[in-house]
XYZ file of C-alpha atoms in Angstrom:
307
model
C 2.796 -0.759 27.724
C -0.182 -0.746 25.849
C -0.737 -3.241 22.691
C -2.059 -2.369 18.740
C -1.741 -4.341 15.776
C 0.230 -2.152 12.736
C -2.230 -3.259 10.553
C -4.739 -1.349 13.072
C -2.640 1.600 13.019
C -2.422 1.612 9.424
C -6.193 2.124 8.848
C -6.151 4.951 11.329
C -2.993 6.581 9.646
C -4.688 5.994 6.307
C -7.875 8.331 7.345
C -5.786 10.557 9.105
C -3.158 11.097 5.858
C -6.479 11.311 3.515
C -8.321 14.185 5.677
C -4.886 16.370 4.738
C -4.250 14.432 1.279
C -6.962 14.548 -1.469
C -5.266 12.870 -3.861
C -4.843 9.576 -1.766
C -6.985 6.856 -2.651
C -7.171 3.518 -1.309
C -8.153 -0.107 -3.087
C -8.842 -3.241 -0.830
C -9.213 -7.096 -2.028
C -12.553 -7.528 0.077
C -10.768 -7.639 3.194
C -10.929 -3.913 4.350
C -12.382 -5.548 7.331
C -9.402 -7.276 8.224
C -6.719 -4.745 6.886
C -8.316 -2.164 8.493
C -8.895 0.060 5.325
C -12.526 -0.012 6.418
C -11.398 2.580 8.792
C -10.741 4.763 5.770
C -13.757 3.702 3.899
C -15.789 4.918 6.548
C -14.575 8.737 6.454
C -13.514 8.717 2.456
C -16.179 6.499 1.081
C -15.927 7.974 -2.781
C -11.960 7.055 -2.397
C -11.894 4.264 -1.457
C -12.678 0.840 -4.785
C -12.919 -3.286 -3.593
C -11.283 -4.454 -6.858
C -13.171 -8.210 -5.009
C -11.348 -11.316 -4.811
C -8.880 -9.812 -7.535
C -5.320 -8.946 -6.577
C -4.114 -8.528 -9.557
C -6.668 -6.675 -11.110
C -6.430 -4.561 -8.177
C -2.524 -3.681 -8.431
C -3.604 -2.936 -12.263
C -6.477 -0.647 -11.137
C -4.275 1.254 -8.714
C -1.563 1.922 -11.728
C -3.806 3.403 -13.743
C -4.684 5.910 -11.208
C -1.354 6.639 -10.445
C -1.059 7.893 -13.747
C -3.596 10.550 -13.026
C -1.878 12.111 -10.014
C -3.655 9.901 -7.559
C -1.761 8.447 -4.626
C -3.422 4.777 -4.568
C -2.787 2.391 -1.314
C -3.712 -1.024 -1.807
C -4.349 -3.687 0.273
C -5.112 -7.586 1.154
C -2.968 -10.119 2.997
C 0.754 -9.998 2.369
C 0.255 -13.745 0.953
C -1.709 -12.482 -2.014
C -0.593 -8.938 -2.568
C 3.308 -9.960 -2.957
C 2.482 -13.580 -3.849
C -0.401 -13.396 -6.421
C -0.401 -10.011 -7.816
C 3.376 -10.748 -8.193
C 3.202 -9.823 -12.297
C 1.358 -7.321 -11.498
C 3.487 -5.484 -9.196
C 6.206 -6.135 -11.166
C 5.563 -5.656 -14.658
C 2.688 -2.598 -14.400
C 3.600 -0.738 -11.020
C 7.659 -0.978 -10.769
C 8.713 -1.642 -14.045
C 6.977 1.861 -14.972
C 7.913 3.463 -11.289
C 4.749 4.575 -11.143
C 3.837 6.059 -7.511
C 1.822 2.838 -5.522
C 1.860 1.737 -2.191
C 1.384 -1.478 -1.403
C 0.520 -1.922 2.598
C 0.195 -6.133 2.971
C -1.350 -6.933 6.318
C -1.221 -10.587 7.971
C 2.574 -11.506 7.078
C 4.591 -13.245 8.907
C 3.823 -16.984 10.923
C 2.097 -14.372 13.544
C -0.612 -14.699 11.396
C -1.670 -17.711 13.720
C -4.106 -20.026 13.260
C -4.644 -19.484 9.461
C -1.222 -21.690 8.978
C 0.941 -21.825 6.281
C -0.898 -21.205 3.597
C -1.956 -17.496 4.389
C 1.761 -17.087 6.684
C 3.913 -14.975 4.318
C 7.287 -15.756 5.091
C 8.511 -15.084 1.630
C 7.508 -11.165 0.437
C 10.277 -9.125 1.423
C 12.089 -11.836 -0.295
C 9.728 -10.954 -3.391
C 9.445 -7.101 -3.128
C 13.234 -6.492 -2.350
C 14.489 -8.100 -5.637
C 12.190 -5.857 -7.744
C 14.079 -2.854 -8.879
C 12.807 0.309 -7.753
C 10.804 -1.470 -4.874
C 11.462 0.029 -1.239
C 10.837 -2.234 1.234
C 9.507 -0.956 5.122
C 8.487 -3.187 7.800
C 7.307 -1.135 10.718
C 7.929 -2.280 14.410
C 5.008 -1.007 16.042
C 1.921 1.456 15.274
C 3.330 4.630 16.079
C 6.420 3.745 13.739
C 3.502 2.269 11.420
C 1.854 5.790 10.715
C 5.508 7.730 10.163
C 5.904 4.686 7.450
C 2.562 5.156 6.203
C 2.834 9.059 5.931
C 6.617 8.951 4.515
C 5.420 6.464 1.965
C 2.847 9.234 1.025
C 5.535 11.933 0.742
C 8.226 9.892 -1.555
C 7.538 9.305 -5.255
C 7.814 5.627 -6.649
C 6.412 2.158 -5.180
C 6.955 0.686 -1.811
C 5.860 -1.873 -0.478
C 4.801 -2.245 3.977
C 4.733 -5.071 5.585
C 2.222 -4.927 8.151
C 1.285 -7.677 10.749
C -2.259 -9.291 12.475
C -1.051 -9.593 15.464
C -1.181 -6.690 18.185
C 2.324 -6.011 20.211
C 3.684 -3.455 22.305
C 3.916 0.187 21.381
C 6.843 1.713 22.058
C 6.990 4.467 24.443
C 9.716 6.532 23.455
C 9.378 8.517 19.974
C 11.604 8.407 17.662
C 12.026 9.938 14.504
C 10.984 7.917 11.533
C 13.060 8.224 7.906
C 12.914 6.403 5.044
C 16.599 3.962 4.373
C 17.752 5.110 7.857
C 18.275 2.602 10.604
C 17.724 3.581 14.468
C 19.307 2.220 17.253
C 17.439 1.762 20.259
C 19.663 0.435 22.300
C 23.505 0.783 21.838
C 25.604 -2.037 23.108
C 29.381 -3.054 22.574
C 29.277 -6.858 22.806
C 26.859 -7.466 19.785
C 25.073 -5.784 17.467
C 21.115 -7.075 16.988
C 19.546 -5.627 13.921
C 15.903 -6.697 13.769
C 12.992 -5.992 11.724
C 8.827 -5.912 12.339
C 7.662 -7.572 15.265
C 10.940 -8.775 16.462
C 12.399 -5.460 16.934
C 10.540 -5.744 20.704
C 11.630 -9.428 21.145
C 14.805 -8.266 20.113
C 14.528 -5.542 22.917
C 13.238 -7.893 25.427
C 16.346 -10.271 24.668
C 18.785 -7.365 25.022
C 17.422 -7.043 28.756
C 17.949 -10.395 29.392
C 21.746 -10.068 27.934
C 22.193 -7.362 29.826
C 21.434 -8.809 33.687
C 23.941 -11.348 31.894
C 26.391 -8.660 31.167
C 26.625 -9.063 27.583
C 25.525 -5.652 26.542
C 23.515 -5.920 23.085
C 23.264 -3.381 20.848
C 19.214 -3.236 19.059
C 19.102 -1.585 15.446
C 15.875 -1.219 14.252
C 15.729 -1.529 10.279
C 12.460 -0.478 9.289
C 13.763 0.008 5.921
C 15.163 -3.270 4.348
C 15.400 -1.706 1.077
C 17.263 1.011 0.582
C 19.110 -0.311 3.662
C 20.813 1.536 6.161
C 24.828 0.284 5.339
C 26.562 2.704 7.202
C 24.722 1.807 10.204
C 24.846 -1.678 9.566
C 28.925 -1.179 8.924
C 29.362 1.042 11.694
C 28.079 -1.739 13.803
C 29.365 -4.225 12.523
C 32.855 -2.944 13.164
C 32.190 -1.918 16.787
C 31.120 -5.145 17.982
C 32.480 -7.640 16.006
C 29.343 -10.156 16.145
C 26.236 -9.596 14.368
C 22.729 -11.052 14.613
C 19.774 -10.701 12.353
C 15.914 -11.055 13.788
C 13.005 -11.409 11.145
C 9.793 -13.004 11.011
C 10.483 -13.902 7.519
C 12.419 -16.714 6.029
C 16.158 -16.307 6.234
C 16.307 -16.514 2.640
C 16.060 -13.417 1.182
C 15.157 -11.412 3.521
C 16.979 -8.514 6.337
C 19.586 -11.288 7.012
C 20.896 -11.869 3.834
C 20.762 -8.211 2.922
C 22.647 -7.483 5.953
C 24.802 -10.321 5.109
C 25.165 -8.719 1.325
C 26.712 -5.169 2.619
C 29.036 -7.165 5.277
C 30.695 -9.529 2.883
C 34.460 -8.975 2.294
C 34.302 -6.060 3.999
C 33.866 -6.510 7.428
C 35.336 -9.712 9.345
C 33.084 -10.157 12.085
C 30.554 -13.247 13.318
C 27.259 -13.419 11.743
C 24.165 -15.834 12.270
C 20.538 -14.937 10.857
C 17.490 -15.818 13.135
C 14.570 -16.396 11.566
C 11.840 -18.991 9.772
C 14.349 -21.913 8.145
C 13.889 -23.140 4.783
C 9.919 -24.228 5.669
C 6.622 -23.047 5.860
C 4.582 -21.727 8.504
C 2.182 -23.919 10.929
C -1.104 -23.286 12.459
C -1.388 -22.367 16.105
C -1.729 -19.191 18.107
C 0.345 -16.909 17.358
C 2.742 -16.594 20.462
C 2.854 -20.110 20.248
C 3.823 -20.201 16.298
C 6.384 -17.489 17.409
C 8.459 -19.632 19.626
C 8.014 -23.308 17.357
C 10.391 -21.449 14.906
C 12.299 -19.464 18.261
C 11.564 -15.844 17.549
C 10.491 -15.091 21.170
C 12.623 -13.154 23.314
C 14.405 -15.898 25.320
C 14.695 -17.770 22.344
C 16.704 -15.039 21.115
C 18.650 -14.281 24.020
C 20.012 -17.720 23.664
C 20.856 -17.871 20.314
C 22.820 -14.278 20.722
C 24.779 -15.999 23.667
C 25.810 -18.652 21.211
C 27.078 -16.155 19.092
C 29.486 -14.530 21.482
């Protein structure tokens, strides 16, 4: 199974969607480099602005053009394009709905060695209270370019969470559609939806369960926001145990929206898996990934305690 970082199939998808789409534009926080707009810089460079160190001014920017018909993408880390450019996003982009994307690279503790400074573990936290806001979080590059392509397509901000880190892509194709979940894996014992990167470790743990013979059912929700609640219902009731991966705190993020559409509604066992109430530390990535237990035996054991 070969490997790519969705940040590096973002860049790609970018110059891909701008050779068929003249009106998208893309703004970078000089780190195209790094997010991988420099990819689209290289084939569109009259559409593509570094707004500099400048988040905010770069979220402002990429409103105003908006208002002319232009379909701006902007980019930096996740850490400063949820977390600086906060007012920003909020008050001049979704307050208006005006029609920005806003693809954050480097979230999540995968983000390695930087620590947790530059380790967003709060922005879907941040994006998915802002009315308006939809919220994707690809699993893989080839889901990465449907995300970045439907994002194109749909009028009104979203924001993608993309990640450093390169992981397996998936081999099978599936189809991609904004606030509907996919199962990848049905199951009757336990339903696993996961989110990101962990949609593979939650894959890998399913495996696991299953030489076990606990078989686990893997949802994929790519879209936290508008989230998938008939799947997550539907699942919910079949198995009667439900787990929720993220590489995000478990404040605020998939588990407690999950946890939101379940409440008084469905009587089933629930426990979220994710980063506790702390920050992120510095390390390599796989080996951040398993100090707060979001590798795939990790989370084969913690589904076991569940059942």
């Amino acid at each position: 199974m070969s490997e790519k970082a969705t940040r590096a199939a973002y860049g790609e998808a970018l110059a891909e969607l701008g050779a068929v789409n003249d009106k998208v534009v893309v703004l970078d926080a000089d780190l195209s480099g790094a997010t991988m707009t420099a990819t689209f810089k290289k084939a569109f460079p009259g559409r593509h602005y570094n707004a500099g160190i400048a988040e905010a001014n770069m979220v402002d920017m990429a409103a105003g053009m908006s208002t002319m018909g232009l379909i701006p993408f902007c980019s930096t880390f996740a850490i400063f394009g949820a977390g600086r450019a906060y007012e920003q996003v909020r008050n001049s982009i979704a307050y208006p709905h005006l029609n920005v994307k806003l693809a954050m690279t480097h979230a999540g503790v995968s983000v390695g060695e930087d620590g947790g400074s530059h380790q967003s573990i709060e922005d879907i936290a941040l994006m998915r209270v802002i009315p308006g806001m939809t919220v994707l979080c690809p699993a893989d590059a080839n889901e990465t370019r449907k995300a970045i392509f439907a994002a194109a397509e749909m009028d009104g901000p979203v924001y993608i969470r993309l990640a450093r880190l390169a992981t397996p892509v998936f081999e099978e194709d599936y189809p991609f559609e904004i606030g509907k979940a996919n199962v990848l894996r049905d199951g009757k014992d336990v339903a696993v939806f996961a989110t990101g990167l962990m949609v593979n470790e939650a894959l890998m743990a399913a495996k696991t369960l299953a030489e076990q013979g606990v078989e686990a059912a893997v949802i994929n929700i790519h879209t936290i926001k508008p989230l998938d609640e008939a799947c997550v219902m539907e699942y919910a009731k079949k198995c009667g145990k439900v787990v929720t991966v993220e590489e995000h705190s478990i404040i605020g993020g998939l588990g407690e929206a999950v946890a939101s559409t379940l409440m008084g509604k469905v009587d089933c066992k629930f426990q979220r898996i994710g980063v506790e109430d702390k920050f992120g530390t510095s390390g390599k990535a796989k080996d951040v990934l398993k100090e707060y237990g979001l590798t795939a035996p990790q989370i084969a054991e913690r589904v076991k305690g569940i059942l």
